[in-house]
Coordinates of C-alpha atoms in Angstrom, one line a residue:
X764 CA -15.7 53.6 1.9
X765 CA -17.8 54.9 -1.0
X766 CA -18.1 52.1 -3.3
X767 CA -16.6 52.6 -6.8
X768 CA -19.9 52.5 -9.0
X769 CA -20.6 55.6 -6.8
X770 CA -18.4 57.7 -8.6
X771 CA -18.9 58.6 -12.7
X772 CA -14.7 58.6 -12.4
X773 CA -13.3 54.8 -12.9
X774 CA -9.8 55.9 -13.6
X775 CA -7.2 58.7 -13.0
X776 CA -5.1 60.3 -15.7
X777 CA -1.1 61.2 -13.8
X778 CA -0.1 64.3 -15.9
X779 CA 3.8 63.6 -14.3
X780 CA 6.0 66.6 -14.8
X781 CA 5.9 67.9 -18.4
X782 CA 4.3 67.7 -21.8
X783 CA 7.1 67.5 -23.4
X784 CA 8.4 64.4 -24.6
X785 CA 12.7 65.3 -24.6
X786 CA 11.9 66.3 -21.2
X787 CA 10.2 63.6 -20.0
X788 CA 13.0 61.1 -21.8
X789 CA 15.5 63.3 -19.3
X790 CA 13.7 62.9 -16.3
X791 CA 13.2 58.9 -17.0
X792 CA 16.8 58.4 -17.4
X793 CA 17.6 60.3 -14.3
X794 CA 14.8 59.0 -11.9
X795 CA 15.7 55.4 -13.3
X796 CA 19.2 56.0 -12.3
X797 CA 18.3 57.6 -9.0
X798 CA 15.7 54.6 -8.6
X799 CA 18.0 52.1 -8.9
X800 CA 20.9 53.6 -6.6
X801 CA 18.1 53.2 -4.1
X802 CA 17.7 50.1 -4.4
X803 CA 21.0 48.5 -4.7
X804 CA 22.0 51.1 -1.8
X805 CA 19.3 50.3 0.6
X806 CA 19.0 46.8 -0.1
X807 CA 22.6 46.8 0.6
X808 CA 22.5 47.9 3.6
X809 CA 19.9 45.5 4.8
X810 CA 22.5 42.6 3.5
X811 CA 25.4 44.0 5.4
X812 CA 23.4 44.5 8.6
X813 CA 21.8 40.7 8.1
X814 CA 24.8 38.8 7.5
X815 CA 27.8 40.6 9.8
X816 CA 27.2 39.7 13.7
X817 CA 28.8 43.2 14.4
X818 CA 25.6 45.0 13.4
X819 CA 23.1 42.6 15.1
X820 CA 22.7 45.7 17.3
X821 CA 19.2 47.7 18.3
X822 CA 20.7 51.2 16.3
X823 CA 21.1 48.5 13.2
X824 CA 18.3 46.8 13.4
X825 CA 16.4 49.6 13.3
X826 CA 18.1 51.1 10.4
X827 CA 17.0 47.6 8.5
X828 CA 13.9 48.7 9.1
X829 CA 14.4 52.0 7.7
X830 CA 16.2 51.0 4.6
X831 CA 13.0 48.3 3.7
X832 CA 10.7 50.9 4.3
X833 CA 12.9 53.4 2.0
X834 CA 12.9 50.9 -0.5
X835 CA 9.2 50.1 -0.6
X836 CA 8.5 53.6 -0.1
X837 CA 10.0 54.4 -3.5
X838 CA 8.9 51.2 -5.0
X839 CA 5.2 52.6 -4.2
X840 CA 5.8 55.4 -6.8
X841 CA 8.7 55.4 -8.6
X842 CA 8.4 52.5 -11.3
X843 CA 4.6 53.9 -12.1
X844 CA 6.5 57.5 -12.5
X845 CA 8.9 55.7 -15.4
X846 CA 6.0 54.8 -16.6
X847 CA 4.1 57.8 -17.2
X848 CA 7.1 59.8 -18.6
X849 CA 7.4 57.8 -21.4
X850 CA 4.1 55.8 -22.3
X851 CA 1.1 57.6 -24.0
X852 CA -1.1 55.7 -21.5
X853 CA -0.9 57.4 -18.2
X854 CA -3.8 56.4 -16.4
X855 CA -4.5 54.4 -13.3
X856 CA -7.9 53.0 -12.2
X857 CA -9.4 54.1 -9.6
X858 CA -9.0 50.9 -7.0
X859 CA -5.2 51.2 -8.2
X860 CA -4.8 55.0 -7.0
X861 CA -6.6 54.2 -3.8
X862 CA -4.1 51.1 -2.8
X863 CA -1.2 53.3 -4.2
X864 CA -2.3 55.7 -1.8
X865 CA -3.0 53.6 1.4
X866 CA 0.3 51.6 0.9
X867 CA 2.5 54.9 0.3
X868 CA 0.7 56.2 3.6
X869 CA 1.3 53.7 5.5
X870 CA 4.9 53.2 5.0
X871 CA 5.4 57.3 5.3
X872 CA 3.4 57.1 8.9
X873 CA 5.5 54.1 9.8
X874 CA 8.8 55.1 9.5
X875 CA 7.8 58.5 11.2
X876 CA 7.5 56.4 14.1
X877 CA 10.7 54.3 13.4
X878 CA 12.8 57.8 13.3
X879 CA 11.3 58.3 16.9
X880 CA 12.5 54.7 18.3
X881 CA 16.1 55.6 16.6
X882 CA 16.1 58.4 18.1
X883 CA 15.3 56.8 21.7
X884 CA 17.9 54.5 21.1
X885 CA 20.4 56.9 20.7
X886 CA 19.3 58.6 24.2
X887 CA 19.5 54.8 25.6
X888 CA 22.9 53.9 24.1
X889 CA 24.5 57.9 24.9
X890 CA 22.7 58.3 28.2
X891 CA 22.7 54.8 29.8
X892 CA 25.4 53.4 27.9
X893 CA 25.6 50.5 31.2
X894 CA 22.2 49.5 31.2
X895 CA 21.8 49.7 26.8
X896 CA 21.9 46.2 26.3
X897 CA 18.9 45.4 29.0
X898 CA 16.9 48.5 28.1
X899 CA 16.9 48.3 24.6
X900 CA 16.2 44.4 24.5
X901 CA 15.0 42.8 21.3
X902 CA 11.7 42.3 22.8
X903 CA 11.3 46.4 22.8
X904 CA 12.8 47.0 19.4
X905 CA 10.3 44.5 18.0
X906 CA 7.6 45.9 19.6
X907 CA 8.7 49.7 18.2
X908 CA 8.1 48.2 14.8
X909 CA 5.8 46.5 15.4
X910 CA 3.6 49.1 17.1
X911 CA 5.0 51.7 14.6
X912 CA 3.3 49.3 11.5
X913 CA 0.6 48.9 13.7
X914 CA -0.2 53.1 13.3
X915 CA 0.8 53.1 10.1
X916 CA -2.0 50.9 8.9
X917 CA -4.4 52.2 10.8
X918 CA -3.9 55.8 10.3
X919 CA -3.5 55.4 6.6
X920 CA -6.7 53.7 6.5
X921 CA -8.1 57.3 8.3
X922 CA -6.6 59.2 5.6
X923 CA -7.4 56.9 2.5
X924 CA -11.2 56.3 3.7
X925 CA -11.7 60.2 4.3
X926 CA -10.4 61.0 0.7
X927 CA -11.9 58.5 -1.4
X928 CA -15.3 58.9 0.5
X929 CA -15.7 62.0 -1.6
X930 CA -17.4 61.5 -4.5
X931 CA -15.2 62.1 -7.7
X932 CA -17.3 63.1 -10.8
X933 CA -14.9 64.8 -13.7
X934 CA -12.1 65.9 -14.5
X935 CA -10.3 63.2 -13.4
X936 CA -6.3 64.4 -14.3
X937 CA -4.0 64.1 -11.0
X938 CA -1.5 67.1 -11.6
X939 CA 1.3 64.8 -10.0
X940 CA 3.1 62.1 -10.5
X941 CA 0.9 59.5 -8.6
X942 CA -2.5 59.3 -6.5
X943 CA -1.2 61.6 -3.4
X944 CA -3.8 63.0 -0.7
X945 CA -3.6 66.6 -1.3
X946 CA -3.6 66.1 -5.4
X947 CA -6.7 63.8 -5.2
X948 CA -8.8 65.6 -2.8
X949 CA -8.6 68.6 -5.7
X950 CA -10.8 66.5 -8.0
X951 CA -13.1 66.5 -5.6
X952 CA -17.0 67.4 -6.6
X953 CA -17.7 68.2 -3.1
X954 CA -16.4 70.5 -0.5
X955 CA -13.2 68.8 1.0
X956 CA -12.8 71.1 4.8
X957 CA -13.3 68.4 6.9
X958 CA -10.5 66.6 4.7
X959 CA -8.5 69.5 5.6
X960 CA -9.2 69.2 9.1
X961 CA -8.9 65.9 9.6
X962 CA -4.8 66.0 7.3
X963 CA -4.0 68.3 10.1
X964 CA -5.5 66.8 13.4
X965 CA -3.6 63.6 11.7
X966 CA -0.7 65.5 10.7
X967 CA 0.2 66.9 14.0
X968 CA -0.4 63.7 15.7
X969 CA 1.6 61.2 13.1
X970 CA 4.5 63.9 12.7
X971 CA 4.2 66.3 15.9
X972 CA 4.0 64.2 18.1
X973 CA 6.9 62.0 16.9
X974 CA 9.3 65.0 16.2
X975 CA 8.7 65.7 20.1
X976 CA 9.7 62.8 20.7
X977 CA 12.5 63.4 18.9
X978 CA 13.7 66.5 20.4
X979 CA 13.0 65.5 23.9
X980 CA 15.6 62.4 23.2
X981 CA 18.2 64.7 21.6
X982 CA 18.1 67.7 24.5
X983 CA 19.0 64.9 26.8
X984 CA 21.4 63.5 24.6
X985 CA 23.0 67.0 23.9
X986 CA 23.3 67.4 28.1
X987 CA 24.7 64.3 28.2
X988 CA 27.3 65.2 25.4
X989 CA 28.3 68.4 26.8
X990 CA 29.1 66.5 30.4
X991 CA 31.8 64.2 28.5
X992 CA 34.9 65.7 29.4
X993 CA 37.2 65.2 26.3
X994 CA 36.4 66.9 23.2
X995 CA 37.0 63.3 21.2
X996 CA 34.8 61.7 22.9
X997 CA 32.0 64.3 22.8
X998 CA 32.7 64.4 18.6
X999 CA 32.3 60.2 18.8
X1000 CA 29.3 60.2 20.6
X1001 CA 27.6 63.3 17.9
X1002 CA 28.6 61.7 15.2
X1003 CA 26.2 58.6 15.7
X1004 CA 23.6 61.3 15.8
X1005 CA 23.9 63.5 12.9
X1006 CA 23.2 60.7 10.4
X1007 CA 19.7 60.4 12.4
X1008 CA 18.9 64.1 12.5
X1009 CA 20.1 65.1 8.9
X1010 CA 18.1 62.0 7.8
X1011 CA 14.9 63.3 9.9
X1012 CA 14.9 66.9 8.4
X1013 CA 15.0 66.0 5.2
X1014 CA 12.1 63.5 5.4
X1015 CA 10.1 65.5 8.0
X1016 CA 9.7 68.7 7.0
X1017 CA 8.6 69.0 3.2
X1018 CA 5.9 66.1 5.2
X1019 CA 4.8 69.1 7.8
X1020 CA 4.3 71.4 4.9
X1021 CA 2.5 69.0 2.5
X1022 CA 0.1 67.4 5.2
X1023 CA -0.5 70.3 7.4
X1024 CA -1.3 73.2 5.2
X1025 CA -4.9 73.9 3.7
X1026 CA -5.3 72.7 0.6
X1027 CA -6.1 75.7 -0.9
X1028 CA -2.6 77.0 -0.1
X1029 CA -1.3 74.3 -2.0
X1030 CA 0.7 74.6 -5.3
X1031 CA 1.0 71.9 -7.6
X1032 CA 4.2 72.7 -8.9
X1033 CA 5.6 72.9 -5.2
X1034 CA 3.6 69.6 -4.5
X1035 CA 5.7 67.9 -7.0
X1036 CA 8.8 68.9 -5.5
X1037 CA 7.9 68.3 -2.0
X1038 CA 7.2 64.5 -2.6
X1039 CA 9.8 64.1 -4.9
X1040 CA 12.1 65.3 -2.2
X1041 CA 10.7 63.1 0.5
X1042 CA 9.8 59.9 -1.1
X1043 CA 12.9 59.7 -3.6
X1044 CA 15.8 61.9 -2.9
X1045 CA 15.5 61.1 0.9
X1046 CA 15.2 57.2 0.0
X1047 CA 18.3 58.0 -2.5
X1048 CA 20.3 59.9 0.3
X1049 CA 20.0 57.8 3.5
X1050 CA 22.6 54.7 2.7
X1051 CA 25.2 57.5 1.6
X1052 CA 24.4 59.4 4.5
X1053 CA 24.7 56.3 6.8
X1054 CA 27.3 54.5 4.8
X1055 CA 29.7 57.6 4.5
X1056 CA 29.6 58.2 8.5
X1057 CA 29.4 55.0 9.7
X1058 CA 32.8 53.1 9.8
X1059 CA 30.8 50.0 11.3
X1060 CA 28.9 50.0 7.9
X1061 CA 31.7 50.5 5.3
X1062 CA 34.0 47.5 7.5
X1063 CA 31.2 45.1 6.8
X1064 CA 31.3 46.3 3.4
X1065 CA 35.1 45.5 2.9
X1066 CA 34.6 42.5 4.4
X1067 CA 31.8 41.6 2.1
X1068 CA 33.8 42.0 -1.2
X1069 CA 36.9 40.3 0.5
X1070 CA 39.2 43.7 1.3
X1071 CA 38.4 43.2 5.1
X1072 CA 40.0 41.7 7.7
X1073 CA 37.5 39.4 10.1
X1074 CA 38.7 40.7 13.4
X1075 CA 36.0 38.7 15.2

């Protein structure tokens, strides 16, 4: 990696959202409030699944894993976001924009993977319902996450080593809300194609490839729906999977368009919204998603504040 007395730029200036400072006094009160539902919501979750033996399952497990990564996903970016809507300081050096970067890649490529091994153990769990407890052993699900981290960390490294290789010379204002790929690469003094090339080889193997997976899992879980006789049974055994799927759109696909488009197609004002969307109303949305569907989750909640019965 270029070394940092390589560069005449030794911090970044976040210009957020808006100049104006009623605005930006809106915004704070509404990302705080949206920052700490996810939060209490995800870390939540994470309680109910640790401390009720019901949910010391594979499907739970790995939605643990989801909600810590949703949580530090939005702690990544979030509390320096408060920060620049209301402070008159709004700069971050340059060593902290390049680990904000690598550490919000990293968990974004990780749970990319994670919504792949979900999805596999739903085809497990819906397809060999007999055999789920040896096939999805918690040998394997450890090794998903693991493995899964394991890309993460690696890839990111890819990405972050590649952009900050560039050499960054003036002006030095991120028109975002904190140090992401395709807003960097912009400040570039240098021509940035083989940046471009490289987001999108990475792009379609970290979310392509995945999202096959994905779809392979739930075409053989959708034949194996349709083959249960009763219409109750077929509704039970969808409704594990539209939590998974809804949850997988919404983080997936403003990803495909930031990360696989030329940068030149890219609009900072659309930029905005795309991450916002994926890195805090996703991370806001998936414990209502999953609390609201899952009856497993909202009886370990009533048993957690004493209106359950322990049926165990």
């Amino acid at each position: 990696m270029r070394k940092l007395n390589h560069s005449s730029v030794t911090e970044f200036i976040l210009l957020g959202f808006s100049r104006n400072p009623r605005t930006n006094w809106i915004l704070f009160f509404l990302f705080l409030f949206l920052y700490l539902f996810t939060v209490l919501g995800n870390g939540l979750i994470v309680t109910l699944i640790r401390i009720d033996a019901r949910l010391h399952t594979p499907m739970y497990f790995f939605l643990s894993v989801l909600s810590l990564l949703d949580l530090s996903y939005a702690t990544t970016t979030v509390p320096q976001m408060l920060a620049i809507l209301v402070s008159k300081n709004k700069t971050i050096s340059y060593t902290g924009c390049v680990i904000q970067m690598y550490i919000f890649l990293t968990l974004g490529i990780t749970e990319t993977w994670i919504f792949a091994a979900m999805a596999y153990d739903r085809y497990v769990a819906i397809c060999y319902p007999l055999h789920y407890g040896v096939k999805m052993s918690q040998t394997l699900c450890i090794m998903l996450v693991a493995s899964s981290a394991l890309c993460g960390l690696i890839c990111a490294l890819v990405y972050t080593v590649f952009a900050m290789n560039l050499p960054y010379c003036g002006p030095n204002e991120i028109n975002h809300f904190f140090c992401e790929i395709p807003a960097v690469l912009k400040l570039a003094c240098a021509d940035t194609s083989l940046n471009d090339q490289v987001d999108f080889i990475l792009g379609f193997i970290l979310l392509l490839i995945p999202l096959s997976l994905i779809l392979a899992s739930y075409v053989r879980i959708f034949i194996a729906i349709l083959r249960i006789r009763s219409t109750q049974g077929q509704l039970k055994a969808f409704s594990t999977c539209a939590s998974h799927i809804t949850v997988v759109t919404m983080f997936c696909i403003p990803c495909m368009i930031m990360y696989m488009r030329p940068g030149s197609e890219a609009s900072p004002e659309d930029d905005k919204k795309l991450a916002l969307f994926y890195n805090v109303i996703s991370a806001f949305l998936n414990p209502i998603i999953y609390s609201l569907r899952n009856k497993d989750v909202k009886r370990a909640f009533l048993k957690l504040i004493g209106r359950g019965e322990d049926t165990q």
